Amino acid sequence: MSTGVVTEAEAPVQTDEFRMGRIGRHTLIYGLGVIAQRALSILMLPVYTRFMTPADYGALQLIFLTLEIASIAAGSRIGWGIYRFYHKAKDPLDKKAVLSTALMILTVSFGIVGSLIFIFAPTVALVVFGWQGDLPVLLVRLGCASLAFEGLVHVPFSYIMLSHRSKLFVQLSIGKLIFQAILNVIFLIPMGMGAAGVLLSTLIANSVFGVFLASFLVYHVGRRFSKSAFSDLFRFGLPLVHMQIATFVLTFGDRYILNRAADTSAVGIYSLAYTFGFILVVIGYSPFARVWDPMRFEIAKRPDRDAIYGRVFVYMNLLLVTIGVGIALFTKDLLRVMADPSFHAAAALVPILLVAYLLHAWTRFHNLGIFIVEKTQLYSIANWVAAAVSVVGYVLLIPKYHGWGAAIATVIAFVVRQVLTYHWSQKLWYVKYNWGPVNRLMFVAIVVCVAAQFTPETTLPMSVLIRGGLLVVYFGGVWSLNILTNADRAFVKRALRSPRRAMATLRG
């Protein structure tokens, strides 16, 4: 179902057998890295809460949010084109030129934005904090200085992912986090620097690792500026920069309206539910995407690409839906152990938000055609339409239904974005996705999660036992409804008998 738009990616050139195990192995490594990073962050919580005041912690959140907006202005999403144009280039020197040019672009753009914020720090502090004191200005300047070095990090990490060196990626990421944590301890405990200490440690870590990673990249790819790569990256990435504003509205806009329609307690409960929903992205989709985003453009050149895309789509859903079912089943019991009863209402909202972020993963997976044909403005339009739908939904539903209204409006907006992205991608560059197993998987997940909602209130041990039984039912449905191929089942059996041998199979 092509529209006549022809790219070199449509010309099959690779005939070697594709090893699906590569995706699983690298996803597992990235996933373990994410878990290690989260564990380290949790270990640092006592330090933050004992040696920083709530005002310090709130100031940090405002600075980090400001830096996120500034990174959008700096063009961080321009780097999304690296994977496309690296695999599009036919000559090894041209591939290196894409990386080298991207490093130059982001180094300059982040440096310019960081410098501008540094110069206008008093004005930025007034906007962010509402007043201009020495401390707010210092915090803004420390934050923008660390931002200036972020441009040195993005492209080297993209190169490492393109090289399928997941272990090195995880080692560097965790190494940077440990280095920063050590600095945080030093600046917070003996020196008592508060929020300024955390931002100073971020600045030092970004500068040290940024210079190291940029030098690492230059050593491997050289220094070569390509006008064509410069033009391609900007043409591809600029609509994605605009898109991030719409994504910001989709992600955070509901909190502001919820606060006005209800109160801060409603915002707190909804934000807690959102945190559990976002776990699906953090431990599920993000590790997978680090493998898949560079690899999918490589696969586009293969004659068997549809079979690979279709099967990987099934595997992605097996990963995400299984994690989602686990979260949906046990969040309520977890809140009974961890949280005050006033927060328990968040558990009912979690399944809805999990649906939203499953749709988010589908959209990221299905934007392939738009990216292959390099019509990224369509992806931006899909996000802006979804943002407009979300705002209408927030205004209509939140005043009456509060958190439920926010969650439902979010799902509706994500559905709109998925439908538009899928339609345009398929029209531009058709892929035959394998929807049958995914539909059966969704059916099993919905039945199990709905059944969990109707289980009666009982003691915590009994609740865990019942929900554990429902999880077994879910796995039974996955096993029996032809969601897995015969080869998949054989691999699962081998893994149960000998996990070490199964891992050896993934390693190839």
Short mmCIF file of N, CA, C and O in Angstrom, two decimals, residues 2 16 30 34 65 121 170 174 281 283 298 320 327 350 407-408 431 460-461 485:
data_model
loop_
_atom_site.label_atom_id
_atom_site.label_comp_id
_atom_site.label_asym_id
_atom_site.label_seq_id
_atom_site.Cartn_x
_atom_site.Cartn_y
_atom_site.Cartn_z
N SER A 2 1.80 1.28 -0.87
CA SER A 2 2.68 2.44 -0.97
C SER A 2 1.98 3.55 -1.73
O SER A 2 1.09 3.33 -2.53
N ASP A 16 20.81 -11.58 4.87
CA ASP A 16 21.21 -12.44 5.98
C ASP A 16 20.06 -12.60 6.96
O ASP A 16 19.17 -11.77 7.04
N TYR A 30 19.39 -3.12 28.89
CA TYR A 30 18.94 -1.75 29.16
C TYR A 30 17.96 -1.74 30.33
O TYR A 30 17.99 -0.81 31.16
N VAL A 34 18.17 0.34 33.82
CA VAL A 34 17.15 1.25 34.34
C VAL A 34 16.82 0.90 35.79
O VAL A 34 16.69 1.79 36.65
N LEU A 65 12.26 21.38 35.63
CA LEU A 65 11.19 21.59 34.66
C LEU A 65 11.57 22.69 33.67
O LEU A 65 11.35 22.57 32.46
N ALA A 121 19.53 35.33 33.61
CA ALA A 121 19.15 34.56 34.79
C ALA A 121 18.24 35.34 35.75
O ALA A 121 17.28 34.76 36.29
N VAL A 170 24.93 1.20 29.44
CA VAL A 170 24.50 1.07 30.84
C VAL A 170 25.64 1.40 31.80
O VAL A 170 25.45 2.09 32.80
N ILE A 174 25.25 4.44 34.44
CA ILE A 174 25.33 4.20 35.88
C ILE A 174 26.57 4.87 36.48
O ILE A 174 26.52 5.41 37.59
N VAL A 281 6.42 2.97 30.95
CA VAL A 281 7.39 3.56 30.03
C VAL A 281 8.81 3.37 30.55
O VAL A 281 9.72 2.98 29.81
N ILE A 283 10.28 1.21 32.81
CA ILE A 283 10.91 -0.11 32.87
C ILE A 283 10.53 -1.01 31.70
O ILE A 283 11.11 -2.08 31.54
N GLU A 298 17.56 0.15 10.18
CA GLU A 298 18.40 -0.88 9.57
C GLU A 298 17.53 -1.98 8.95
O GLU A 298 17.80 -2.45 7.84
N LEU A 320 5.08 -5.13 27.30
CA LEU A 320 4.38 -4.01 27.93
C LEU A 320 3.08 -4.43 28.60
O LEU A 320 2.77 -3.98 29.71
N ILE A 327 1.23 -4.35 37.11
CA ILE A 327 1.03 -3.09 37.82
C ILE A 327 -0.44 -2.91 38.19
O ILE A 327 -0.78 -2.54 39.32
N VAL A 350 -5.07 3.90 37.94
CA VAL A 350 -3.86 3.36 37.32
C VAL A 350 -4.14 2.59 36.03
O VAL A 350 -3.46 2.80 35.02
N ALA A 407 -7.95 11.38 33.55
CA ALA A 407 -7.43 10.13 33.00
C ALA A 407 -8.14 9.76 31.70
O ALA A 407 -7.50 9.36 30.72
N ILE A 408 -9.45 9.90 31.67
CA ILE A 408 -10.21 9.55 30.46
C ILE A 408 -9.87 10.50 29.31
O ILE A 408 -9.70 10.07 28.16
N VAL A 431 3.32 -1.04 6.22
CA VAL A 431 3.89 -2.19 6.90
C VAL A 431 2.74 -3.11 7.32
O VAL A 431 1.73 -2.64 7.86
N LEU A 460 -5.14 -8.23 53.27
CA LEU A 460 -4.03 -8.05 52.33
C LEU A 460 -3.48 -9.39 51.83
O LEU A 460 -3.30 -9.55 50.61
N PRO A 461 -3.20 -10.37 52.69
CA PRO A 461 -2.69 -11.65 52.18
C PRO A 461 -3.64 -12.32 51.20
O PRO A 461 -3.22 -12.85 50.17
N THR A 485 4.31 -18.15 19.17
CA THR A 485 4.55 -19.14 18.13
C THR A 485 5.08 -20.43 18.77
O THR A 485 5.44 -20.45 19.96
#
